[in-house]
Coordinates of C-alpha atoms and ligand atoms in Angstrom, one line a residue:
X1 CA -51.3 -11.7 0.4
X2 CA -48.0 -11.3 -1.3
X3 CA -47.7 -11.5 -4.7
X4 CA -44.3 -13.9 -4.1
X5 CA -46.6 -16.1 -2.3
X6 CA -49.5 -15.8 -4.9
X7 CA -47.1 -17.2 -7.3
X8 CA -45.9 -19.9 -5.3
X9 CA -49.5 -21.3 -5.2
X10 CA -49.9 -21.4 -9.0
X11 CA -46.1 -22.6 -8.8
X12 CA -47.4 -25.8 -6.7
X13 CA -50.6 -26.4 -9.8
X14 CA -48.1 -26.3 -12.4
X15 CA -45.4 -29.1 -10.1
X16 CA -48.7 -31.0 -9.1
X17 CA -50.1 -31.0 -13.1
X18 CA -46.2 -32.0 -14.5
X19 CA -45.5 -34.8 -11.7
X20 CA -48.8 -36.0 -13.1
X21 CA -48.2 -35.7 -16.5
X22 CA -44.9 -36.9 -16.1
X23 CA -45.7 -40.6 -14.5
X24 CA -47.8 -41.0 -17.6
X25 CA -45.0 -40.9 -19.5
X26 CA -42.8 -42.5 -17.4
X27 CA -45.1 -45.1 -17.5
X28 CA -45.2 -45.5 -21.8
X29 CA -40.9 -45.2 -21.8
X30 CA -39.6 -48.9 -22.1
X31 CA -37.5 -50.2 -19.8
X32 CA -34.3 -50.1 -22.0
X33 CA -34.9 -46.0 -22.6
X34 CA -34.7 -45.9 -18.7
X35 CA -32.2 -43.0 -18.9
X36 CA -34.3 -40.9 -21.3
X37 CA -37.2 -41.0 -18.9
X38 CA -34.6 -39.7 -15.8
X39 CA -33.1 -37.2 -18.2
X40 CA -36.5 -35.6 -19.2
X41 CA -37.5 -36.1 -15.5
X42 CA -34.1 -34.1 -14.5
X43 CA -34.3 -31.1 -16.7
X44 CA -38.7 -31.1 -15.9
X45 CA -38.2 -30.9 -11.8
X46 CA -34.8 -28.9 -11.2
X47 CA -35.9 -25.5 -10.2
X48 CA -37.5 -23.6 -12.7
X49 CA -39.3 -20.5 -11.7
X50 CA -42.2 -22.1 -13.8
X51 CA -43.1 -17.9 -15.2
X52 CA -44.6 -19.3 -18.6
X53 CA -47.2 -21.6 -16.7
X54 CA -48.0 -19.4 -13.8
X55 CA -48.3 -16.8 -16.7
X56 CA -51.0 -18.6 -18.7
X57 CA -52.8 -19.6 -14.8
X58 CA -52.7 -15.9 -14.0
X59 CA -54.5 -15.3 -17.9
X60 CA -56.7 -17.8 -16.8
X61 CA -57.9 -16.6 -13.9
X62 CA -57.8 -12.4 -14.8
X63 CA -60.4 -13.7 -18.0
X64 CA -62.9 -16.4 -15.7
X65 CA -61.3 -20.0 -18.1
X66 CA -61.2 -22.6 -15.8
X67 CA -57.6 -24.1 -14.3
X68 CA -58.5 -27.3 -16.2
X69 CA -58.5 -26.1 -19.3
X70 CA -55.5 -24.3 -19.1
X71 CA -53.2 -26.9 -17.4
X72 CA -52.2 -28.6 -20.6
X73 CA -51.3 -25.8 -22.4
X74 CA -49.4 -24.3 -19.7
X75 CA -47.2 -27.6 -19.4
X76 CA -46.8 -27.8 -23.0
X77 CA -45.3 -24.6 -23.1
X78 CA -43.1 -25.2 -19.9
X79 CA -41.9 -28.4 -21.8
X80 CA -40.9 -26.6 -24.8
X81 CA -39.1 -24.3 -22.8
X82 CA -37.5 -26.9 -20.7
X83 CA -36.6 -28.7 -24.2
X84 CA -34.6 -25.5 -25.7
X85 CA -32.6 -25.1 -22.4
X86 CA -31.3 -28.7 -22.2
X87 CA -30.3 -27.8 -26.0
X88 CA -29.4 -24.7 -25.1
X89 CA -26.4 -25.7 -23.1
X90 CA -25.6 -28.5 -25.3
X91 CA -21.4 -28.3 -26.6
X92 CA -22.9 -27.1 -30.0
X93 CA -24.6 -24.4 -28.5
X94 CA -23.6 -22.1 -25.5
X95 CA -21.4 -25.8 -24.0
X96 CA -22.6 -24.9 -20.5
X97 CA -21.9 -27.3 -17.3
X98 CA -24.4 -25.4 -14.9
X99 CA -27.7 -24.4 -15.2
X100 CA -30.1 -23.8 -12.6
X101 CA -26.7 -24.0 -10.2
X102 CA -26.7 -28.0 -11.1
X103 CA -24.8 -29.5 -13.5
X104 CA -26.4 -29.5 -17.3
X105 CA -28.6 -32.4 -18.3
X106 CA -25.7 -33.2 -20.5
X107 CA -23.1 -33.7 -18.1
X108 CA -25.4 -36.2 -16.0
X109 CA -26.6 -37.9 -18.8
X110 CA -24.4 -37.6 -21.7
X111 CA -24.8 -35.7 -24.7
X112 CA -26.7 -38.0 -26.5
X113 CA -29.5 -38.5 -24.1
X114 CA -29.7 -34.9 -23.4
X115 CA -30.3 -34.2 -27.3
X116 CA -33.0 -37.2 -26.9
X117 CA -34.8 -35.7 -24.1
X118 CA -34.8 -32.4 -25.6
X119 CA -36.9 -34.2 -28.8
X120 CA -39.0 -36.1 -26.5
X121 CA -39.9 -33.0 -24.8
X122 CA -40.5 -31.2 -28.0
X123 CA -42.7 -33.7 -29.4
X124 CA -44.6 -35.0 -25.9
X125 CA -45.6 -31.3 -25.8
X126 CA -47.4 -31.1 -29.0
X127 CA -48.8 -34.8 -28.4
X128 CA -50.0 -33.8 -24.7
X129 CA -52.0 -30.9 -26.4
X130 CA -53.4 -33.4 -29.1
X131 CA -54.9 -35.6 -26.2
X132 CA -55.9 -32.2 -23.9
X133 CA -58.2 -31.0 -26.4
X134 CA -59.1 -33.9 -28.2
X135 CA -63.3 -32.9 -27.1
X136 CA -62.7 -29.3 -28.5
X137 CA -60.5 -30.4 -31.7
X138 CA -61.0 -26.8 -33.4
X139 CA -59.2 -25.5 -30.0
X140 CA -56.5 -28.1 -29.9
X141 CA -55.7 -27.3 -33.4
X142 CA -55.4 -23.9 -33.3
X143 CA -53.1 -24.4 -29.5
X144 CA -51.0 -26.8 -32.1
X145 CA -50.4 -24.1 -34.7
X146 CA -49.9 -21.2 -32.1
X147 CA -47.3 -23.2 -30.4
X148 CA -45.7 -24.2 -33.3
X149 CA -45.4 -20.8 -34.6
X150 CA -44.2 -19.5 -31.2
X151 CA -41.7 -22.2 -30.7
X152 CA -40.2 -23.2 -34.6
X153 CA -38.7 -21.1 -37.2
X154 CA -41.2 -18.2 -37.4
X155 CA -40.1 -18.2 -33.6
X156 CA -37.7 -19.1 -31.0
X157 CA -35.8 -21.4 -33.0
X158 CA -35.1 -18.3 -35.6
X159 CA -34.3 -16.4 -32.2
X160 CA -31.5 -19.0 -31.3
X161 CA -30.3 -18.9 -34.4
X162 CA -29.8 -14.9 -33.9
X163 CA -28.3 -15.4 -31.6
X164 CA -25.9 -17.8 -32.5
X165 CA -24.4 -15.6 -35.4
X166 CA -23.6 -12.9 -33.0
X167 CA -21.2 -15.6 -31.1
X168 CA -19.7 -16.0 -34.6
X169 CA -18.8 -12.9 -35.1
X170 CA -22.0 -10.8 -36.6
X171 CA -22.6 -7.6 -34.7
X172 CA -26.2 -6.3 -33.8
X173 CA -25.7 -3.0 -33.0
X174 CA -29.2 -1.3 -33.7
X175 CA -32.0 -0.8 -31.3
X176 CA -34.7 -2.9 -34.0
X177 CA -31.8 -5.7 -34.0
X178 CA -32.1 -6.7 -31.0
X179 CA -35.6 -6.0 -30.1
X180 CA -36.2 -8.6 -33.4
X181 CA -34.0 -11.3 -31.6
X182 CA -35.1 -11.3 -28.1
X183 CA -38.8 -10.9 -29.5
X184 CA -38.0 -14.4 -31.2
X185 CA -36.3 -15.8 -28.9
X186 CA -37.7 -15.5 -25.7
X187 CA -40.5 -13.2 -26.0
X188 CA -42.7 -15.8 -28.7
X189 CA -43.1 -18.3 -26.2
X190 CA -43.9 -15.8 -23.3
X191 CA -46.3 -14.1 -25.7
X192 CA -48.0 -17.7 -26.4
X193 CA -48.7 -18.4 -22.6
X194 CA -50.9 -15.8 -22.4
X195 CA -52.6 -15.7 -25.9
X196 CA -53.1 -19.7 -25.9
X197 CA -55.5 -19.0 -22.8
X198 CA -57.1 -16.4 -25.6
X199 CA -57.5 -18.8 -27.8
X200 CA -58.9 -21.3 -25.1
X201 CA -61.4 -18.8 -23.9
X202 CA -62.7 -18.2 -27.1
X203 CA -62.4 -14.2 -26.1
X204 CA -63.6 -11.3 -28.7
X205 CA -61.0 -9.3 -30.3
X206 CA -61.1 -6.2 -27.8
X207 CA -59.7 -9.0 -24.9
X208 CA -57.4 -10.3 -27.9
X209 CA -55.8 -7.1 -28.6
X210 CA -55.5 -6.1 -25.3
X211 CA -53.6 -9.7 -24.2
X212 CA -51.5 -9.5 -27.2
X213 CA -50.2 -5.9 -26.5
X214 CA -50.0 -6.9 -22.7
X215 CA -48.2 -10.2 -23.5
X216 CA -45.8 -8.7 -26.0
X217 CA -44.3 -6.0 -24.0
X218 CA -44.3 -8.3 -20.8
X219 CA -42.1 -10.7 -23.3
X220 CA -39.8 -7.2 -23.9
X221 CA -39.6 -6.9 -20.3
X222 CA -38.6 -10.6 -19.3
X223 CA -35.5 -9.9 -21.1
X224 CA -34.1 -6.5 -20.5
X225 CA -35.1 -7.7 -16.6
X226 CA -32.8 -10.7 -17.2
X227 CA -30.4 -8.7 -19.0
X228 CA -29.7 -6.0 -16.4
X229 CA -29.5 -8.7 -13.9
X230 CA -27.2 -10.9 -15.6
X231 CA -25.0 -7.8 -17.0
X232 CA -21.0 -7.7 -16.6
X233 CA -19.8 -5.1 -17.7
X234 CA -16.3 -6.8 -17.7
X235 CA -17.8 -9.3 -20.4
X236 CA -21.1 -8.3 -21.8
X237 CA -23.2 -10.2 -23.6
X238 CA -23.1 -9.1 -27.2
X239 CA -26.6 -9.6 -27.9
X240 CA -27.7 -8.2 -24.7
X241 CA -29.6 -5.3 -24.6
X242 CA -27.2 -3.4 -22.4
X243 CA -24.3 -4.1 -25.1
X244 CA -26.0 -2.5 -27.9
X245 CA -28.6 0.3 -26.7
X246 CA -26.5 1.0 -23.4
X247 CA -27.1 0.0 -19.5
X248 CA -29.1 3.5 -18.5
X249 CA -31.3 3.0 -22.1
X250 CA -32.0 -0.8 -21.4
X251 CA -33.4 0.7 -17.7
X252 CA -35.0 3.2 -18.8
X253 CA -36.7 0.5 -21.8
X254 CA -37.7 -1.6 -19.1
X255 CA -39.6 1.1 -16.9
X256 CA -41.7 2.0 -20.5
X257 CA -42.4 -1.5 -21.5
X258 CA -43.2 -2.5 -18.5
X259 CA -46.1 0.3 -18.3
X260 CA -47.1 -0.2 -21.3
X261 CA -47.8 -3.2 -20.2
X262 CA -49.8 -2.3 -17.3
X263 CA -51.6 -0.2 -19.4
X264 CA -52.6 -3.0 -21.8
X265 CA -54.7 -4.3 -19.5
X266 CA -57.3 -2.2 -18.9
X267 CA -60.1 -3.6 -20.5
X268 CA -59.5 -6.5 -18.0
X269 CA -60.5 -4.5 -14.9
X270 CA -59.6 -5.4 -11.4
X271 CA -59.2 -8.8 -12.6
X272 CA -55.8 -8.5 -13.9
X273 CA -54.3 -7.4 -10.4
X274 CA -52.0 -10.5 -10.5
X275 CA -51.0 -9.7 -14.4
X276 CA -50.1 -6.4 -13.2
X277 CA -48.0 -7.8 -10.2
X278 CA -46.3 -10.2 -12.2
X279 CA -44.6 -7.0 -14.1
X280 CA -44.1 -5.2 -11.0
X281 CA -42.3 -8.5 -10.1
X282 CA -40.3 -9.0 -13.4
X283 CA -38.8 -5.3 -12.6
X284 CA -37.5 -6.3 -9.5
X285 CA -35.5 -9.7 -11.0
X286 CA -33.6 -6.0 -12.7
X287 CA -31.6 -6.1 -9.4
Ligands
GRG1 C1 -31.8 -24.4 -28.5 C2 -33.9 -24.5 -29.8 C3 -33.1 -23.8 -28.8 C4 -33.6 -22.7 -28.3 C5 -32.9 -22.0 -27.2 C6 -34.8 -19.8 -25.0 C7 -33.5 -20.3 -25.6 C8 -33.6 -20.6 -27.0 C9 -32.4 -20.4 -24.9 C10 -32.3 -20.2 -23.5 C11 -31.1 -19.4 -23.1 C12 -31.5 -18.1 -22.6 C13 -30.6 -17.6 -21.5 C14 -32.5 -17.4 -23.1 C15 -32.9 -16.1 -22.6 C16 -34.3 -16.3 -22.0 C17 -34.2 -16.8 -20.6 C18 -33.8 -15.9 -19.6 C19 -34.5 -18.1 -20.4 C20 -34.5 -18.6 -19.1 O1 -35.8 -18.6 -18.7 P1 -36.3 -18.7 -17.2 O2 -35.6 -17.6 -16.4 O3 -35.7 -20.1 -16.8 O4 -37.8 -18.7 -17.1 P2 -36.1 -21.1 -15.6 O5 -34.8 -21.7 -15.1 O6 -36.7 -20.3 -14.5 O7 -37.0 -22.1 -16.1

């Protein structure tokens, strides 16, 4: 089978697990927040490629923890994410009008209640993990701290902020620079899908190491993928890799992290097939 279609049927877990969770919720919004619910609801369903969940399933099922188990934490993750791009495009950030080739939760809903649903989001993720793992509370804590490291100010938020100062003028123009950013910024949260299943699994530190070295470098990858597909040379992004280690280096960077990667996960065995085909797929968003 193809990997694209491999994907699609964790894909179809992860929509079926998030519709779920999201009538819950829908069901505990009061009438008068109406719009909050439908602007959350918005942002949650418009075509994301899900990676981060499908990511933590594929963990899941290369290491023998259960779907179950792993559901919550994959749609806490996916509604952190989904938080930081509604406030990602926000006026005070990058002031986008499309995302996802729709317009931005903003311009539906208004800046406001697209700065609400971001918080909701935020804080329904931690809350959803509190009530997952409420029979394992040791786990659950530790999920809490993980993603709160991944996801605050020793993570992605510190990333934004990076980033930010380099669209007010600061330059990045070493090869550690922007490695540092992109490692915050995107690659925290990546990282987290997989080592929350770690965590989960309760697996020794061999597994551990192994995850973390695979999860980092597929992190790496994710960007310098998006990077060299999103590049214009015309504009470039300033904190792009392309911009500061050059378009042939950023290639080249993806080809090595990307085995390194691969290479991570041998102590896994045949079982990490799909986590190796998920790289070999990240390398071909390059083009
Ligand atoms: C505003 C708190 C705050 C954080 C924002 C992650 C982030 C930090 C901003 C997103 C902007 C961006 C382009 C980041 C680079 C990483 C990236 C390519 C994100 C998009 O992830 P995909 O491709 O998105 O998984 P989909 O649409 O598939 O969900």
């Amino acid at each position: 089978m193809s990997f694209d279609i491999e994907f699609q049927k964790r894909r179809q877990l992860v929509e079926d697990y998030l519709s779920q969770v999201n009538l819950n919720l829908k069901s505990k919004v009061p009438g008068g927040a109406k719009a909050l619910a439908d602007s959350m609801e918005y942002s949650l369903f418009t075509g994301g490629k899900r990676f981060r969940p499908v990511l933590s399933l594929l963990t899941a099922e290369a290491t023998n923890v259960g779907y179950d188990r792993v559901l919550p934490w994959a749609a806490a993750i996916e509604m952190i994410h989904t938080y930081s791009l509604i406030h990602d495009d926000l006026p005070c950030m990058d002031d986008d009008d499309q995302r996802r080739g729709r317009p931005t939760n903003h311009r539906v809903y208004g800046e406001a209640t697209a700065l609400l649903a971001g918080d909701a989001l935020l804080t329904q993720a931690f809350l959803h993990l509190g009530k997952s793992y409420v029979d394992v509370p040791y786990i659950g804590l530790e999920l809490i701290s993980l993603l709160g490291e991944a996801a605050g100010a020793a993570g992605m938020i510190s990333g934004q902020m990076l980033d930010l100062a380099t669209v007010e003028g600061a330059r990045i123009e070493s090869h550690q620079q922007v490695e540092n950013l992109h490692r915050l910024k995107t690659g925290a949260l990546i990282s987290a899908s997989v080592m929350g299943v770690a965590v989960i699994g309760r697996f020794p530190l061999p597994i551990k190491d192994a995850l973390s070295r695979y999860s980092e470098n597929l992190g790496l990858a994710f960007q310098l993928a998006d990077d060299l597909h999103d590049y214009n040379p015309e504009n470039p992004e300033k904190s792009g890799y392309p911009f500061v280690i050059g378009l042939k280096e950023t290639q080249d960077m993806l080809r090595v992290v990307s085995e390194t990667a691969i290479d991570a996960l041998r102590p896994l065995g045949d079982k990490a097939k799909l986590l190796v085909d998920l790289v070999r797929y990240n390398q071909s968003r390059e083009l």
